[in-house]
Amino acid sequence: MDNYNWNNAFPDTPKSFKNKVSTTLNSLPDQKENGEMENRKIYKKGSFKKKIMIGLVAAMVLGTTVFAAGKIFSITSHGSNIPTYTTMPTTEQVKKDLGFNPKLVKEFDNGYIFANGYTTNNEGLDVNGNSVAKTKSLDFTYKKGNDKLSLSMENGRLGENSEKATVIDTYNGIDLYYHSYANKLVPGDYKLTEQDKKDESSGKYVFSYGSDKEKISQVQYLNWMQHGINYSFLAIDSDISQDELAKMAKQVMAAK
């Protein structure tokens, strides 16, 4: 299994929300080889494959900052840890499996090639636990050498654009939103030092808990909406640049 840490993918949410996430993650069971499980917002280290959660991470990076009845407070997901697709699916297959037709790219001009894909059912809950929205997403992993990144395609969007997401380009009238940050992973019992508190306050690091040891990861996120479908690239500790991600997005937008 690819060993990624996604203990915090939503820097715009309040601390009470982050604490709730951490508590939920710590209570999750370990992964079973052929089981299905529900995972709230992000996955516990070593317990769930990265690919299935891309849609959730995407949704919560975009997530609403207003939490009240009728507004999305948390997101849950159902899906298998076994790839739905090990070869590039046809548009007919995707339409049959998910009920919508996203634009599909097998290989990008910069060398990233389709590796596998997962289908996910997402549900947005309000502060009282009531269901307020449901979506399905298709999550593709692309590889180029040892580098990986993910593309999520969701029929609609849970939440609104984060205030920290910046429009970096416009293509055929469609805005491309980009956000990046340094994520500092620390053990669950880690106590923030005074310097940590300053780094968090200044925005130097977003702190997340649950890792076996301290680690700093660079997170990049780019998304856009086209014909009612929310597309989002997610790259962790990748060599890819912001401009390259934008070019990949344009290739998706121009696909037939």
Coordinates of C-alpha atoms in Angstrom, one line a residue:
M1 CA 0.0 0.0 0.0
D2 CA 1.2 3.6 -0.7
N3 CA 1.8 5.1 2.7
Y4 CA 0.6 8.7 2.6
N5 CA -0.5 10.9 5.6
W6 CA -3.7 12.9 5.0
N7 CA -4.4 13.7 8.6
N8 CA -5.2 17.3 7.8
A9 CA -6.4 18.4 4.4
F10 CA -8.6 21.3 5.3
P11 CA -6.7 24.3 6.6
D12 CA -9.6 26.7 6.5
T13 CA -11.7 24.8 9.1
P14 CA -11.9 25.8 12.8
K15 CA -9.9 24.0 15.5
S16 CA -13.0 22.3 16.9
F17 CA -13.7 20.7 13.5
K18 CA -10.1 19.5 13.2
N19 CA -10.2 18.1 16.7
K20 CA -13.4 16.2 15.8
V21 CA -11.6 14.8 12.7
S22 CA -8.6 13.7 14.8
T23 CA -10.9 11.9 17.3
T24 CA -12.7 10.1 14.5
L25 CA -9.5 9.0 12.8
N26 CA -8.1 7.6 16.0
S27 CA -11.2 5.4 16.4
L28 CA -11.1 3.9 12.9
P29 CA -10.3 0.2 12.6
D30 CA -7.4 -1.1 10.6
Q31 CA -7.9 -1.9 6.9
K32 CA -9.2 -5.3 5.9
E33 CA -8.0 -6.8 2.7
N34 CA -11.4 -7.1 1.0
G35 CA -13.7 -5.1 3.3
E36 CA -15.5 -1.9 2.7
M37 CA -15.5 0.8 5.3
E38 CA -16.7 4.3 6.0
N39 CA -14.1 6.9 6.6
R40 CA -14.8 10.4 7.7
K41 CA -13.1 13.1 5.7
I42 CA -9.5 11.7 5.6
Y43 CA -7.8 8.4 6.2
K44 CA -5.9 7.1 9.1
K45 CA -2.3 6.4 8.4
G46 CA -2.0 2.8 7.2
S47 CA -5.7 2.1 7.3
F48 CA -7.1 3.0 3.9
K49 CA -5.8 3.5 0.4
K50 CA -5.2 7.0 -0.7
K51 CA -7.0 6.8 -4.0
I52 CA -10.5 6.3 -2.5
M53 CA -10.2 9.4 -0.4
I54 CA -9.2 11.9 -3.1
G55 CA -12.8 13.1 -3.5
L56 CA -13.1 13.7 0.2
V57 CA -9.9 15.6 0.4
A58 CA -11.0 17.7 -2.5
A59 CA -14.3 18.4 -1.0
M60 CA -12.9 19.5 2.3
V61 CA -10.2 21.7 0.9
L62 CA -13.0 23.5 -0.8
G63 CA -15.3 23.0 2.2
T64 CA -17.6 25.6 3.6
T65 CA -16.4 27.8 6.5
V66 CA -19.9 28.3 7.8
F67 CA -21.2 25.5 10.0
A68 CA -24.9 25.5 10.7
A69 CA -28.1 23.5 10.1
G70 CA -28.3 22.9 6.3
K71 CA -24.5 23.6 5.8
I72 CA -22.0 20.9 5.3
F73 CA -20.1 20.2 8.6
S74 CA -18.6 16.8 7.8
I75 CA -18.3 14.4 4.8
T76 CA -18.4 10.6 4.9
S77 CA -17.6 8.2 2.1
H78 CA -18.2 4.6 1.1
G79 CA -16.0 2.6 -1.3
S80 CA -13.8 -0.4 -1.7
N81 CA -10.1 -0.4 -1.2
I82 CA -9.9 -2.6 -4.4
P83 CA -9.6 -0.5 -7.6
T84 CA -12.7 -0.3 -9.7
Y85 CA -10.6 0.2 -12.8
T86 CA -7.2 -1.2 -13.5
T87 CA -7.3 -0.1 -17.1
M88 CA -8.8 3.1 -18.5
P89 CA -12.6 2.8 -18.5
T90 CA -14.7 3.9 -21.4
T91 CA -17.2 6.8 -21.1
E92 CA -20.0 4.2 -21.4
Q93 CA -18.6 2.3 -18.4
V94 CA -18.3 5.5 -16.3
K95 CA -21.8 6.5 -17.2
K96 CA -23.2 3.1 -16.2
D97 CA -21.2 3.0 -12.9
L98 CA -21.6 6.6 -11.7
G99 CA -24.4 8.2 -13.8
F100 CA -22.4 11.0 -15.2
N101 CA -19.8 11.6 -17.9
P102 CA -16.6 13.4 -16.9
K103 CA -13.9 14.1 -19.4
L104 CA -11.4 11.2 -19.4
V105 CA -7.6 11.5 -20.1
K106 CA -5.5 8.3 -20.2
E107 CA -2.1 10.1 -20.7
F108 CA -1.1 13.7 -20.2
D109 CA 1.3 15.6 -22.5
N110 CA 3.8 15.9 -19.7
G111 CA 4.1 12.2 -19.2
Y112 CA 1.7 11.3 -16.4
I113 CA -0.2 8.1 -17.2
F114 CA -3.3 6.5 -15.8
A115 CA -2.5 3.8 -13.2
N116 CA -5.9 2.9 -11.7
G117 CA -9.3 4.3 -10.6
Y118 CA -11.8 4.1 -7.8
T119 CA -15.5 5.0 -7.4
T120 CA -16.7 6.7 -4.2
N121 CA -20.1 7.7 -2.8
N122 CA -19.8 10.9 -0.7
E123 CA -22.3 12.4 1.6
G124 CA -22.4 15.8 3.3
L125 CA -23.8 16.1 6.8
D126 CA -24.8 19.2 8.7
V127 CA -23.8 20.0 12.3
N128 CA -26.7 17.8 13.5
G129 CA -25.7 14.8 11.4
N130 CA -28.5 15.3 8.9
S131 CA -27.7 14.4 5.3
V132 CA -27.8 17.6 3.2
A133 CA -26.0 16.5 -0.1
K134 CA -24.8 13.4 -1.8
T135 CA -22.3 13.0 -4.7
K136 CA -20.4 10.3 -6.5
S137 CA -16.8 10.7 -7.6
L138 CA -14.3 9.0 -9.8
D139 CA -10.8 9.1 -8.5
F140 CA -7.9 8.4 -10.9
T141 CA -4.2 7.9 -9.9
Y142 CA -1.6 9.0 -12.5
K143 CA 2.1 8.1 -12.4
K144 CA 5.2 9.5 -14.0
G145 CA 8.3 7.6 -12.9
N146 CA 8.1 7.5 -9.1
D147 CA 5.8 10.5 -8.9
K148 CA 2.1 10.3 -8.4
L149 CA -0.8 12.6 -8.4
S150 CA -4.6 12.2 -8.3
L151 CA -7.5 13.6 -10.2
S152 CA -11.0 13.5 -8.7
M153 CA -14.1 13.9 -10.9
E154 CA -17.3 14.6 -8.9
N155 CA -20.9 15.0 -10.1
G156 CA -21.4 18.3 -8.3
R157 CA -19.5 19.7 -5.3
L158 CA -19.8 19.5 -1.6
G159 CA -19.0 22.9 -0.1
E160 CA -17.8 26.1 -1.6
N161 CA -14.4 27.4 -2.7
S162 CA -12.0 28.1 0.1
E163 CA -11.1 31.7 0.7
K164 CA -7.4 30.6 0.4
A165 CA -7.9 29.1 -3.1
T166 CA -6.7 31.6 -5.7
V167 CA -7.8 31.9 -9.3
I168 CA -4.5 31.4 -11.2
D169 CA -5.9 31.2 -14.8
T170 CA -9.1 31.2 -16.8
Y171 CA -9.6 28.8 -19.8
N172 CA -12.6 29.1 -22.1
G173 CA -14.4 31.1 -19.4
I174 CA -13.6 28.5 -16.6
D175 CA -11.6 29.6 -13.6
L176 CA -8.8 27.4 -12.2
Y177 CA -8.5 27.6 -8.4
Y178 CA -5.1 26.7 -6.8
H179 CA -4.1 26.3 -3.2
S180 CA -0.8 25.0 -1.7
Y181 CA 0.5 24.7 1.8
A182 CA 3.1 23.0 4.0
N183 CA 1.5 20.3 6.2
K184 CA 3.4 19.4 9.3
L185 CA 2.5 16.0 10.6
V186 CA 3.1 15.2 14.3
P187 CA 2.3 12.4 16.7
G188 CA -1.1 12.4 18.4
D189 CA 0.4 13.4 21.8
Y190 CA 2.6 16.2 20.4
K191 CA 2.4 19.5 22.2
L192 CA 2.9 22.6 20.2
T193 CA 6.0 24.6 21.1
E194 CA 5.9 28.4 21.1
Q195 CA 7.6 28.4 17.8
D196 CA 5.0 25.9 16.5
K197 CA 2.2 28.3 17.6
K198 CA 3.9 31.2 15.7
D199 CA 4.3 29.0 12.6
E200 CA 0.7 28.0 12.7
S201 CA -0.5 31.6 13.3
S202 CA 1.6 32.9 10.4
G203 CA 0.4 30.2 8.1
K204 CA 3.9 28.7 7.7
Y205 CA 2.6 25.3 8.6
V206 CA -0.8 23.6 8.9
F207 CA -0.4 21.1 11.8
S208 CA -2.0 17.7 11.8
Y209 CA -1.9 14.8 14.2
G210 CA -1.6 11.1 14.1
S211 CA 1.8 10.5 12.4
D212 CA 4.4 8.2 14.0
K213 CA 7.0 10.9 13.6
E214 CA 7.3 14.5 12.6
K215 CA 7.2 15.1 8.8
I216 CA 6.6 18.1 6.6
S217 CA 4.6 17.5 3.4
Q218 CA 4.0 20.0 0.6
V219 CA 0.3 19.9 -0.6
Q220 CA -0.9 21.3 -3.9
Y221 CA -4.5 21.4 -5.0
L222 CA -6.1 22.7 -8.2
N223 CA -9.8 22.5 -9.1
W224 CA -12.4 23.8 -11.6
M225 CA -16.0 23.2 -12.4
Q226 CA -17.1 22.3 -16.0
H227 CA -20.6 21.3 -17.0
G228 CA -21.6 20.7 -13.4
I229 CA -18.7 18.3 -12.7
N230 CA -16.0 19.3 -10.1
Y231 CA -12.5 18.3 -11.2
S232 CA -9.6 18.5 -8.8
F233 CA -5.9 17.6 -8.9
L234 CA -4.1 16.7 -5.7
A235 CA -0.4 16.4 -5.4
I236 CA 1.6 15.6 -2.3
D237 CA 5.4 16.1 -2.2
S238 CA 5.4 16.1 -6.0
D239 CA 7.9 17.8 -8.3
I240 CA 5.1 19.1 -10.5
S241 CA 4.7 22.8 -10.7
Q242 CA 1.6 25.0 -10.5
D243 CA 1.9 25.8 -14.2
E244 CA 2.1 22.1 -15.1
L245 CA -1.0 21.4 -13.1
A246 CA -2.8 24.2 -14.9
K247 CA -1.7 22.8 -18.3
M248 CA -3.0 19.3 -17.3
A249 CA -6.3 20.9 -16.3
K250 CA -6.6 22.5 -19.7
Q251 CA -5.9 19.2 -21.4
V252 CA -8.8 17.7 -19.4
M253 CA -11.1 20.6 -20.3
A254 CA -10.2 20.3 -24.0
A255 CA -10.7 16.5 -24.1
K256 CA -13.6 15.1 -26.2

